Short mmCIF file of C-alpha atoms and ligand atoms in Angstrom, two decimals:
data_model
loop_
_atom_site.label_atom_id
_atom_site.label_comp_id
_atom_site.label_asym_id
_atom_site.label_seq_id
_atom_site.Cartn_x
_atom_site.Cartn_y
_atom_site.Cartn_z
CA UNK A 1 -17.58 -57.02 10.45
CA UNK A 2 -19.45 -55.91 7.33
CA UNK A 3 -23.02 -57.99 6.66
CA UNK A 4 -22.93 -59.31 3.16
CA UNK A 5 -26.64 -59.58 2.22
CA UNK A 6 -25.90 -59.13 -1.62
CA UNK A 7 -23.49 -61.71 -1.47
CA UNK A 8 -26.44 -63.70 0.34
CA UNK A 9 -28.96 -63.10 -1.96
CA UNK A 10 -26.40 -63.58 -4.98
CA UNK A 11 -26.42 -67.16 -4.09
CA UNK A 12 -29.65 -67.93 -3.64
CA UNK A 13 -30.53 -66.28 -6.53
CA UNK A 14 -27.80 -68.45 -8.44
CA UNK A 15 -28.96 -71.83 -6.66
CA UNK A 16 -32.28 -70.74 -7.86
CA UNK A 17 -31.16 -70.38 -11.27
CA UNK A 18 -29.50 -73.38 -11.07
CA UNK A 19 -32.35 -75.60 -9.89
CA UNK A 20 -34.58 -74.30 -12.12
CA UNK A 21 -32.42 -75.65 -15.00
CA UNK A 22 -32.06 -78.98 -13.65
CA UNK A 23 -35.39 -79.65 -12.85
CA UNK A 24 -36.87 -77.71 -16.27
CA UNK A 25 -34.87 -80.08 -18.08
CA UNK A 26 -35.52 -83.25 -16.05
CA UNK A 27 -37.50 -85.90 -17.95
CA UNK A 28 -40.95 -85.73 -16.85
CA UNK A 29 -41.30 -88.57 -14.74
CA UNK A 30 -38.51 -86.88 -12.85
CA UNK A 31 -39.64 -83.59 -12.10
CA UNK A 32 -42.49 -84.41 -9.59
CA UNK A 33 -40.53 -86.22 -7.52
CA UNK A 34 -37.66 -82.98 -7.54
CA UNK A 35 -39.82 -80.27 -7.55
CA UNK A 36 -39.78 -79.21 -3.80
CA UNK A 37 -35.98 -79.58 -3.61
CA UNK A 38 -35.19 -75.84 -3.95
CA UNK A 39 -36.90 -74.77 -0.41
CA UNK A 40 -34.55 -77.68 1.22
CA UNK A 41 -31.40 -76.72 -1.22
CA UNK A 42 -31.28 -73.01 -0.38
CA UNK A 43 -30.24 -73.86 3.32
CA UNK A 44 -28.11 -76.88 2.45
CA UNK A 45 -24.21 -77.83 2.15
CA UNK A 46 -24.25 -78.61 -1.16
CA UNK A 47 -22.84 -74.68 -2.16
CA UNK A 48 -20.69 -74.86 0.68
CA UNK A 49 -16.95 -75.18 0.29
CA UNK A 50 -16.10 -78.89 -0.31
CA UNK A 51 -11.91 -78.93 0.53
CA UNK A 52 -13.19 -80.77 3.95
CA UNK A 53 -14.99 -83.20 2.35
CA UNK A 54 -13.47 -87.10 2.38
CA UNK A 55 -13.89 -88.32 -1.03
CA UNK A 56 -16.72 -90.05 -2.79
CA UNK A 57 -18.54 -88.51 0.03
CA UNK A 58 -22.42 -89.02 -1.27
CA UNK A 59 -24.13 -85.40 -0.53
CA UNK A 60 -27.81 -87.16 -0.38
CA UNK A 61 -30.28 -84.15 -0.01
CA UNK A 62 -32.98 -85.86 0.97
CA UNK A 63 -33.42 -89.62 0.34
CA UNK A 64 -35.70 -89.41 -2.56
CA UNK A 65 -33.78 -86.29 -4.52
CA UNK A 66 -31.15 -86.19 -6.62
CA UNK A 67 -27.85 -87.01 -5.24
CA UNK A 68 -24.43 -85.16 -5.65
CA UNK A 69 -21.15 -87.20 -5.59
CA UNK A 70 -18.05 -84.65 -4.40
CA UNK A 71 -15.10 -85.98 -5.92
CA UNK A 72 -11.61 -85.33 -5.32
CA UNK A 73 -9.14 -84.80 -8.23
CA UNK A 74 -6.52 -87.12 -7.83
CA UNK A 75 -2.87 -86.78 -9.36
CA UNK A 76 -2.80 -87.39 -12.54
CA UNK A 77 -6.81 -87.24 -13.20
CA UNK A 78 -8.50 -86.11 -16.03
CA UNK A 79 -12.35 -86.20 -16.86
CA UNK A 80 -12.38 -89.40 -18.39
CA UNK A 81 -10.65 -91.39 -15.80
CA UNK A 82 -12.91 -89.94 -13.80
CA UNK A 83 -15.99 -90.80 -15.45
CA UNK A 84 -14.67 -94.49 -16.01
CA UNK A 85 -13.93 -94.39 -11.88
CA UNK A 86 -17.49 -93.68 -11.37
CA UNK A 87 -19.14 -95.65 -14.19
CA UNK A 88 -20.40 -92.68 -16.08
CA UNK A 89 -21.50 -93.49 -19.51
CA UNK A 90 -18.57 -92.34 -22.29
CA UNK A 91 -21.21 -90.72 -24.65
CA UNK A 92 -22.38 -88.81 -21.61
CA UNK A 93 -18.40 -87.50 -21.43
CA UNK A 94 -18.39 -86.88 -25.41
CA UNK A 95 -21.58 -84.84 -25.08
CA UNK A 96 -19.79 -82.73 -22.35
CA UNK A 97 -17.05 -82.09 -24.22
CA UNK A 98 -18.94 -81.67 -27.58
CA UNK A 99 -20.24 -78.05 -26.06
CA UNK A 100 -16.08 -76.77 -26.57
CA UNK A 101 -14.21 -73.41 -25.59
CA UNK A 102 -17.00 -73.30 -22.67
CA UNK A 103 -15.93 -76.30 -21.26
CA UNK A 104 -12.01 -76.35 -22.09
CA UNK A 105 -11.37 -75.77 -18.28
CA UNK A 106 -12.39 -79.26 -17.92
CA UNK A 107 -9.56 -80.03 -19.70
CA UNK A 108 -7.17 -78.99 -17.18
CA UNK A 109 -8.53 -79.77 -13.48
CA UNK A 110 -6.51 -79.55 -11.06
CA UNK A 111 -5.60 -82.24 -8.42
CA UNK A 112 -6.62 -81.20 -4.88
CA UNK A 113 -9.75 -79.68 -5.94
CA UNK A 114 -13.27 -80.77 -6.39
CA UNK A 115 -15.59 -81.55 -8.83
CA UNK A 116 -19.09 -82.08 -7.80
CA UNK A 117 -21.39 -84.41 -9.77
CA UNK A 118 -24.99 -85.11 -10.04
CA UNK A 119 -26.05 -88.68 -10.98
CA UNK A 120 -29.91 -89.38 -11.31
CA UNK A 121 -30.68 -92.67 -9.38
CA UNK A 122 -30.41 -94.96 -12.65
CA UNK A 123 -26.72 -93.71 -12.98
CA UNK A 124 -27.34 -90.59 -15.57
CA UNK A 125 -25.42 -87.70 -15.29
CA UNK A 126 -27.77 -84.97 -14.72
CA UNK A 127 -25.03 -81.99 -14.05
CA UNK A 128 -21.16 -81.42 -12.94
CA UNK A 129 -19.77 -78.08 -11.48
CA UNK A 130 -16.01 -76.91 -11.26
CA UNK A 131 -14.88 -74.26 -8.95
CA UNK A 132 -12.62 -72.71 -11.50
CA UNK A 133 -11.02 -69.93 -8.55
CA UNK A 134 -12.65 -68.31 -5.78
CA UNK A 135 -14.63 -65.98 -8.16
CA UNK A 136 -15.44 -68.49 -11.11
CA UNK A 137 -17.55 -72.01 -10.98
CA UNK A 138 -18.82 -73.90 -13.79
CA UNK A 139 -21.83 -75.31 -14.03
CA UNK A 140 -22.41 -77.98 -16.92
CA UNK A 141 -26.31 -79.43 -16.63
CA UNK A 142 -28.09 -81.71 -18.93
CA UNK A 143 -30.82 -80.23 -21.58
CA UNK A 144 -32.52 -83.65 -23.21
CA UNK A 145 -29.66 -85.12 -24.58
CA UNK A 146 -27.03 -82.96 -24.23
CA UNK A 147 -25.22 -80.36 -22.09
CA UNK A 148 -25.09 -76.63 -21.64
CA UNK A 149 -22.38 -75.03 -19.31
CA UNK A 150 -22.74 -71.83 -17.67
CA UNK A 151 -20.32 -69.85 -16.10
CA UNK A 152 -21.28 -68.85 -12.61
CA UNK A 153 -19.11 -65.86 -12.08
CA UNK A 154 -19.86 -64.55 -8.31
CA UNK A 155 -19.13 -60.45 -7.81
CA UNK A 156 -16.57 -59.86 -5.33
CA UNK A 157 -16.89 -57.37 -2.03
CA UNK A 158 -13.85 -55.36 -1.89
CA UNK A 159 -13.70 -53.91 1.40
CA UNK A 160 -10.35 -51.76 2.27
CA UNK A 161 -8.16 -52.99 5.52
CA UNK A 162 -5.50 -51.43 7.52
CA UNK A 163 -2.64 -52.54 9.44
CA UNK A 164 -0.27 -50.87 11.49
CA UNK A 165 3.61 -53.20 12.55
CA UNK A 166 7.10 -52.42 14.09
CA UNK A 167 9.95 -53.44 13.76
CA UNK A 168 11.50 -55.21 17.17
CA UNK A 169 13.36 -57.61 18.74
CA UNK A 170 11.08 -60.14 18.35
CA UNK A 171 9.56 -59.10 14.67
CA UNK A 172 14.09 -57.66 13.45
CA UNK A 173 12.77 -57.72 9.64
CA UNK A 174 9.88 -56.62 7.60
CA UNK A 175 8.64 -60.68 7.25
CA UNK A 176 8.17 -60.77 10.98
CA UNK A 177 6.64 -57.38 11.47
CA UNK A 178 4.12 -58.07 8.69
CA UNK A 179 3.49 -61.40 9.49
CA UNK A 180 2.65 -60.61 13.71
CA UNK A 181 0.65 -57.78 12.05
CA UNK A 182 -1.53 -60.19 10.58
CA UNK A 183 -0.21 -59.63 6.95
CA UNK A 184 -0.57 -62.14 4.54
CA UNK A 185 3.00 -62.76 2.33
CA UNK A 186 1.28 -61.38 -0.54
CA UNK A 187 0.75 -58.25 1.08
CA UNK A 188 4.41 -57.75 1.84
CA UNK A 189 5.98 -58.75 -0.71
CA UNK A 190 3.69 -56.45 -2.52
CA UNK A 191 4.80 -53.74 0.52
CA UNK A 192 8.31 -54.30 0.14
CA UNK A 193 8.29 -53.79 -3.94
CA UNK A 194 6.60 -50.57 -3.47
CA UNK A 195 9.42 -49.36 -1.45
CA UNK A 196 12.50 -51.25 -2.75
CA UNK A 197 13.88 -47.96 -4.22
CA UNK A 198 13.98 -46.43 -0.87
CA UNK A 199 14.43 -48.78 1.52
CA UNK A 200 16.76 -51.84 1.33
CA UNK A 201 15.12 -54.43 2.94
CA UNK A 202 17.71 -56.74 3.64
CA UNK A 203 19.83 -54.29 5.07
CA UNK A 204 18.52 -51.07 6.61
CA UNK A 205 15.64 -52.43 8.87
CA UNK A 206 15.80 -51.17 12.46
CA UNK A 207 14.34 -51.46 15.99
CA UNK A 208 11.41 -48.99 15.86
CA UNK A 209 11.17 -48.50 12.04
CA UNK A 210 7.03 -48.98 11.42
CA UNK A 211 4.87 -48.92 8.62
CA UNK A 212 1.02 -48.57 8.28
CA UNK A 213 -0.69 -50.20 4.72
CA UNK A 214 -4.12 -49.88 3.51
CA UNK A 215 -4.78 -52.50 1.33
CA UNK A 216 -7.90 -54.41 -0.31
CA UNK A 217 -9.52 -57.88 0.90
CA UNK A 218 -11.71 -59.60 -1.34
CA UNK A 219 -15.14 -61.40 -0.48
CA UNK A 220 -17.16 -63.85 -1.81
CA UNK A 221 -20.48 -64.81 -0.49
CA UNK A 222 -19.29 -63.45 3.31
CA UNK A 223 -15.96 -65.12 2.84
CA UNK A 224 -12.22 -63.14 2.89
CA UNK A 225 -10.99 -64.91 -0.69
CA UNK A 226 -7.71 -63.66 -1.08
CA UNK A 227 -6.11 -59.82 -0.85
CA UNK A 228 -6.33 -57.00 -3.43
CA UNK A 229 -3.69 -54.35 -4.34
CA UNK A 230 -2.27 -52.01 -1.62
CA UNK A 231 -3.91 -48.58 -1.68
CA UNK A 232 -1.70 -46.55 0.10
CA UNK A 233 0.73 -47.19 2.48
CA UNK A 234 3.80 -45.30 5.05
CA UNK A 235 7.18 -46.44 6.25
CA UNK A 236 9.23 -44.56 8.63
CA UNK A 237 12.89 -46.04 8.51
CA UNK A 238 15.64 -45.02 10.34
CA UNK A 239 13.95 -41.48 11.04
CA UNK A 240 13.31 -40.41 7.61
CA UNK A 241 9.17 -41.39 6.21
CA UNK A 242 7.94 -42.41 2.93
CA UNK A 243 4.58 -42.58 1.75
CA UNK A 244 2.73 -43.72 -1.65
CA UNK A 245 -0.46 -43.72 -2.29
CA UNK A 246 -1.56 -45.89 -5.77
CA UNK A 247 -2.95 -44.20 -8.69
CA UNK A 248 -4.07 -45.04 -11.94
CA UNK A 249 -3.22 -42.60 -15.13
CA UNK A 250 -4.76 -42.26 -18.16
CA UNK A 251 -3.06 -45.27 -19.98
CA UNK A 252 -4.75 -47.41 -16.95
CA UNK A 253 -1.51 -48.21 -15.50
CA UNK A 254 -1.18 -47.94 -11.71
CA UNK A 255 1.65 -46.96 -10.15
CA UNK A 256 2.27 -45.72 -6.97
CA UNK A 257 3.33 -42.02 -6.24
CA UNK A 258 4.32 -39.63 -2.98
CA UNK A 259 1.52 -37.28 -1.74
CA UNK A 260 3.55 -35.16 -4.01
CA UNK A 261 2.54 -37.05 -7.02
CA UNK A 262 6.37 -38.06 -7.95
CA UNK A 263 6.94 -41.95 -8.86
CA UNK A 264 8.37 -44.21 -6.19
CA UNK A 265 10.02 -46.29 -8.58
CA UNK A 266 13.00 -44.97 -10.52
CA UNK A 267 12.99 -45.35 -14.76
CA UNK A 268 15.92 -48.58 -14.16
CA UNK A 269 16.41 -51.24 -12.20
CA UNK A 270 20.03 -50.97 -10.72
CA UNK A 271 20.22 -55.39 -11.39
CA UNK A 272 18.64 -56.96 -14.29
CA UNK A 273 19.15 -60.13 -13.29
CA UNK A 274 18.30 -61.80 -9.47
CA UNK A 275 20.08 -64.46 -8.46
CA UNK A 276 22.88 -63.57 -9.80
CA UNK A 277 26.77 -61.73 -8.93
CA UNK A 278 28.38 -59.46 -10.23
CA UNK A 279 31.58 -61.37 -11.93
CA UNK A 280 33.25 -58.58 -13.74
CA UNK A 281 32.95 -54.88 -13.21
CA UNK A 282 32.59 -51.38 -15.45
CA UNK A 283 36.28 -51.09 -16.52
CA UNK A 284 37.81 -48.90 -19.38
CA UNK A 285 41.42 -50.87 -19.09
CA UNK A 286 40.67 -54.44 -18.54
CA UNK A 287 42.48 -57.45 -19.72
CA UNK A 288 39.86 -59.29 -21.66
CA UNK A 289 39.55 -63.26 -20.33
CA UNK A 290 39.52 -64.29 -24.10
CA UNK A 291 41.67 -61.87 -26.47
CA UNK A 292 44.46 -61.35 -23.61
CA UNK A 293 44.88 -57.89 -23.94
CA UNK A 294 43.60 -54.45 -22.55
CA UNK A 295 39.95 -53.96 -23.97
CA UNK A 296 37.67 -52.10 -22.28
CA UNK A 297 34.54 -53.68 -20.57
CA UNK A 298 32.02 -50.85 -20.65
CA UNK A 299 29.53 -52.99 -18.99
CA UNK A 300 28.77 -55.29 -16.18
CA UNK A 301 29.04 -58.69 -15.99
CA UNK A 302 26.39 -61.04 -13.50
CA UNK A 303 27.32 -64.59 -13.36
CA UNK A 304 24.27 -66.50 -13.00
CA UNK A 305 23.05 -69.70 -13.83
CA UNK A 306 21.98 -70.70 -17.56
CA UNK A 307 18.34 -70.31 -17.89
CA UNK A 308 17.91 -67.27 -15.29
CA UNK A 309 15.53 -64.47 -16.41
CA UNK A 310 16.93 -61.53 -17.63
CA UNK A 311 14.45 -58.64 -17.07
CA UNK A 312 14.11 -55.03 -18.81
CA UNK A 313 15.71 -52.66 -16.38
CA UNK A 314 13.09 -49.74 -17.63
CA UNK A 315 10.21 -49.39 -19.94
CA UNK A 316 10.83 -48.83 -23.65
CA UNK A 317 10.68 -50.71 -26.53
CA UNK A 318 12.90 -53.28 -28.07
CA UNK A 319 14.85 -52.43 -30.98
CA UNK A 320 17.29 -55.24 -31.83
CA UNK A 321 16.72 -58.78 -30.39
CA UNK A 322 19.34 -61.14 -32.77
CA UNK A 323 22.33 -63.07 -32.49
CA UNK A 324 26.01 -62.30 -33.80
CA UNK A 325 29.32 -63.41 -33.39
CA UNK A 326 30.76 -61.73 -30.47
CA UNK A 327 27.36 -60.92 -28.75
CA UNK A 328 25.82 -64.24 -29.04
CA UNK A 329 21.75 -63.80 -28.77
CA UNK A 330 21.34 -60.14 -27.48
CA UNK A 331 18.48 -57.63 -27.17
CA UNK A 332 18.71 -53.64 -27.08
CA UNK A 333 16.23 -52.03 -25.55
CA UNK A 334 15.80 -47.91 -26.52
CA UNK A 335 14.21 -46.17 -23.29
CA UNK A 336 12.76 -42.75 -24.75
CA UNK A 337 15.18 -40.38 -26.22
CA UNK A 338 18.07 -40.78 -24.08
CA UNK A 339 18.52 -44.45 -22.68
CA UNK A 340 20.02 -47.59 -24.36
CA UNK A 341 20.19 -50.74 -22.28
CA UNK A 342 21.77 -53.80 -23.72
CA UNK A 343 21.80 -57.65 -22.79
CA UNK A 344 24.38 -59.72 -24.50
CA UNK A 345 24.86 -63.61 -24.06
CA UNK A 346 21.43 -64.49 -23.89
CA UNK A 347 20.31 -68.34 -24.01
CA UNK A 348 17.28 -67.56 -25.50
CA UNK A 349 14.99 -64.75 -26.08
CA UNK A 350 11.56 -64.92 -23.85
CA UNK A 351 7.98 -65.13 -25.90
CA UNK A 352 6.96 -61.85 -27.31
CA UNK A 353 10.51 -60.34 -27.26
CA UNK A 354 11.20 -58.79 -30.84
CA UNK A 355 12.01 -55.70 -32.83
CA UNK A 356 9.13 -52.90 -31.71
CA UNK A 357 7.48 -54.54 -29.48
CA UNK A 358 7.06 -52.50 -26.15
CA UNK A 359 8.69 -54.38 -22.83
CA UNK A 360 7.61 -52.62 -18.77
CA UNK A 361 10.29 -52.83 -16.39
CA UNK A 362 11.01 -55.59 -15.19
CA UNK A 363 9.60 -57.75 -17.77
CA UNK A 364 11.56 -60.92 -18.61
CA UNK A 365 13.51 -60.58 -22.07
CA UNK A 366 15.42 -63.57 -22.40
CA UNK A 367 17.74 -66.01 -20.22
CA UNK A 368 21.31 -65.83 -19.13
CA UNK A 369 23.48 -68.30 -21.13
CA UNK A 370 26.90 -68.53 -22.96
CA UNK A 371 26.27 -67.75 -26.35
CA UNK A 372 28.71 -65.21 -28.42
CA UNK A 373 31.92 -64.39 -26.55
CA UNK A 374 32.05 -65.62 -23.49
CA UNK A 375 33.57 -68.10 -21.26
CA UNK A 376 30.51 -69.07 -18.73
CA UNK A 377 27.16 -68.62 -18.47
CA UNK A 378 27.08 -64.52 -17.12
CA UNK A 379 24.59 -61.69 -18.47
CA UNK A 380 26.64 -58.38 -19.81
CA UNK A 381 24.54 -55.61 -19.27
CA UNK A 382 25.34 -52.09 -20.85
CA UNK A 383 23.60 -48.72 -19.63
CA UNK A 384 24.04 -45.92 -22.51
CA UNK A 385 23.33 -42.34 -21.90
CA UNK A 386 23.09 -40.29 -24.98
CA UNK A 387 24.80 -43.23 -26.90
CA UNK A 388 27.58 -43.51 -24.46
CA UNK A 389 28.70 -46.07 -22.18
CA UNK A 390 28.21 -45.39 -18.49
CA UNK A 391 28.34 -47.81 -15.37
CA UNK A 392 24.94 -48.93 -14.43
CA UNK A 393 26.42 -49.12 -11.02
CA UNK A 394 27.32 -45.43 -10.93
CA UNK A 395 25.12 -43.29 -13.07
CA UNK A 396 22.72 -40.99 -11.63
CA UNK A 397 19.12 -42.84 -12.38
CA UNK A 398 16.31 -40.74 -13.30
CA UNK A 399 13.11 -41.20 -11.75
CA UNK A 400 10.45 -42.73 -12.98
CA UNK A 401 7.57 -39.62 -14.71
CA UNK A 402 5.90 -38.30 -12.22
CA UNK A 403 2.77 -37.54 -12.83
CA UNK A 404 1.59 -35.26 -15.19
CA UNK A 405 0.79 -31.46 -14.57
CA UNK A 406 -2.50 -32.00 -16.68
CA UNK A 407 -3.08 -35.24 -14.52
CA UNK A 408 -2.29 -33.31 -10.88
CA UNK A 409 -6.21 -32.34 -10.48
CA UNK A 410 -7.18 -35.74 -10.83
CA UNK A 411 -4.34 -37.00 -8.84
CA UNK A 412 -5.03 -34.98 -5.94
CA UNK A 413 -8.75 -35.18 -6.13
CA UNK A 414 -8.60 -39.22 -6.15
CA UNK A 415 -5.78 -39.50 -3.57
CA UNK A 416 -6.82 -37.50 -1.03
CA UNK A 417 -9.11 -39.81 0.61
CA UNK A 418 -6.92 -42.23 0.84
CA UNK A 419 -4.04 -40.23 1.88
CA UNK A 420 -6.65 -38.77 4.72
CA UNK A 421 -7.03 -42.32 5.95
CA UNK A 422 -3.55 -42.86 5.94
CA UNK A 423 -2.19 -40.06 7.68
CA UNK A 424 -5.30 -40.83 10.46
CA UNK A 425 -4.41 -44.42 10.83
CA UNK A 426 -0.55 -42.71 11.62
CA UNK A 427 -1.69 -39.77 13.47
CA UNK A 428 -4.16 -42.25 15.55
CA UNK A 429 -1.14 -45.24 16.41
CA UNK A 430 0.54 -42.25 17.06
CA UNK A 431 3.35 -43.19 15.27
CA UNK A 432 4.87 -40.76 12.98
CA UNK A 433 5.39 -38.38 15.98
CA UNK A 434 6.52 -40.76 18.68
CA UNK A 435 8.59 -43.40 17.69
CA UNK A 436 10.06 -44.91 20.16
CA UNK A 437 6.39 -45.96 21.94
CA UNK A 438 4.07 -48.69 20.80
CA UNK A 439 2.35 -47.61 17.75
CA UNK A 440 -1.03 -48.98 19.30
CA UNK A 441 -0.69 -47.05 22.99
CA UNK A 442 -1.49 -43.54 20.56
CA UNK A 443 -2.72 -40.15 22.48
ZN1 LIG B 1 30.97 -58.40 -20.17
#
């Protein structure tokens, strides 16, 4: 493990801060009593995480200081019934929220987590903090008569991680490789999107596939906080091996690429709707359900449940988002020079869906529903190449741009560490070459 003096010294430095405040702005008869409280604070449990503690628990630092209350946010809490629980003075609660935007957080606490409060011994409230996330705590102390918040932001350690699984008997899908691994869900999830174009998940996993994925955990203060983005990562399934390594271009998008620098992800999703099956197919010489006669359906249908998201299949930009007659509320999405996609039967159209505005894949665009022509709640999704109809199912999808001749310098110069670490991680498990063995016996 990695020493985190920084983090260390990031506290200490903020509890110093911190005391400083309180006891600066301490009414004078106060501060000589307080004064020698930061020597005993910097080694104390106040700073410490509080999800263990019962509430109402008093945090008494030393008998004569001032004392912290921990209390936890109850269902249904807000600050005031909070303040009334505890007997804190209203005007104390209107001076809090007097200070505004800094404070609005208070606004919307959650239940299940703390809030920490410090109550001078004739019942004034001398300072509250919020842990906002794992990075972000607010502090709110009192300055005479009023209160000043400050946002205690902590920096986070990234540190990069490996892992190496297999797929087995006992661990038959990518969930139970990961997860023996010591993989968080996040992390494969995050795994499986980066290879969903290859690999079907669901379907194609087999005894002795294996993966390797280097990935980012996140500190605070000496503590793992949650996982970053995966870095790089390689899956060998049923004999054939993929590998992407992430990189960011000049429009500060990442994506992730092969070693070659071409995009894992194509430019559409086959499905723009989850959840969902497909209820009538691509067919030139149907019989229509409603006009009872031979029209042709040059799209595909996905029955799906009213209110299901409907998601871009590809970048581009929306250029109609309205409602007619036949189509009900529909958007059309233009996908550079050559791609249409259309989405007919919406229920509604999602926020921030509208004529010119620019949509990523796999944004969501609107809902399924029933609106226009049609008999149940299904999404009718039309792929047009060079204006003309072709079956989403069917047509050859282009792949995503790879990256950029100007942009191959930079790509290879920032993804060759990473793609050195990779193929060492895979070259020391052993894996690539020998299959069959344990990927941890190696050479
Ligand atoms: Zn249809």
């Amino acid at each position: 493990m990695t020493s985190y003096p920084r983090a260390h010294l990031k506290a200490a430095t903020t509890l110093a801060v911190f005391l400083t405040v309180v006891i600066t702005t301490l009414p004078a008869k106060e501060s000589a009593k307080t004064a020698r409280v930061p020597v005993s604070l910097s080694i104390s449990p106040v700073l410490e995480p509080s999800s263990e503690r019962p509430p109402y628990e008093d945090l008494a630092i030393e008998s004569d200081a001032i004392q912290w209350t921990s209390v936890r946010i109850r269902p249904g809490d807000n600050l005031s019934i909070i303040f009334g629980r505890l007997g804190l003075k209203a005007s104390d609660l209107q001076a809090i929220v007097n200070i505004g935007t800094d404070v609005s957080v208070l606004k919307k606490i959650v239940a299940g987590k703390t809030l920490d409060l410090q109550i001078s011994n004739t019942g004034e409230l001398l300072g509250l903090r919020y842990e906002i996330d794992a990075l972000e705590r607010l502090l709110v102390t009192r300055v005479g008569d009023r209160f000043s918040a400050y946002l205690d932001v902590s920096e986070p350690e990234v540190i990069t991680a490996f892992q190496t699984a297999r797929i087995s008997t006992d661990s038959p899908s990518l969930y139970h490789a990961g997860k023996r691994a010591g993989l968080s869900d996040n992390i494969i999830m995050k795994l499986s999107y980066i290879f969903q174009w290859d690999i079907s998940f669901a379907l194609d996993m087999r005894k002795g596939d294996q993966f390797a994925v280097i990935y980012e955990e996140i500190y605070v203060e000496g503590e793992k906080v949650k996982e970053g983005e995966i870095l790089a990562a390689h899956f060998q399934n049923m004999g054939k091996v993929y590998s992407a390594v992430q990189f960011q271009d000049d429009n500060g998008l990442k994506n992730y690429y092969t070693p070659e620098g071409r995009s894992l992800r194509k430019a559409f999703l086959r499905d723009p709707v989850h959840f969902s099956h497909v209820s009538s197919n691509f067919n030139l010489r149907r019989l229509h359900p409603i006009h009872k006669r031979v029209m042709p359906h040059r799209g595909i249908d996905y029955a799906a449940n009213k209110g299901t998201p409907v998601v871009a299949a590809g970048d581009g930009r929306v250029t109609i988002a309205r409602q007619n007659n036949a189509s009900g509320r529909y958007v059309v999405i233009q996908h550079g020079q050559q791609y249409t996609t259309k989405y007919l039967h919406l229920s509604s159209f999602a926020k921030a869906v509208g004529p010119g505005k620019n949509v990523r894949q796999g944004q969501t665009i609107g809902y399924v529903g029933s609106t226009g022509w049609a008999t149940a709640p299904h999404l009718h999704f039309e792929f047009l190449v060079g204006g003309v109809h072709r079956n989403p199912k069917t047509v050859k999808l282009p792949n995503a741009s790879p990256i950029l001749a100007s942009n191959m310098k930079r790509f290879k110069t920032s993804t060759a560490p990473m793609l050195m670490q990779l193929s060492s991680i895979v070259g020391n498990t052993g894996f690539a070459r020998t299959p069959q063995k344990s990927p941890r016996k190696g050479s």
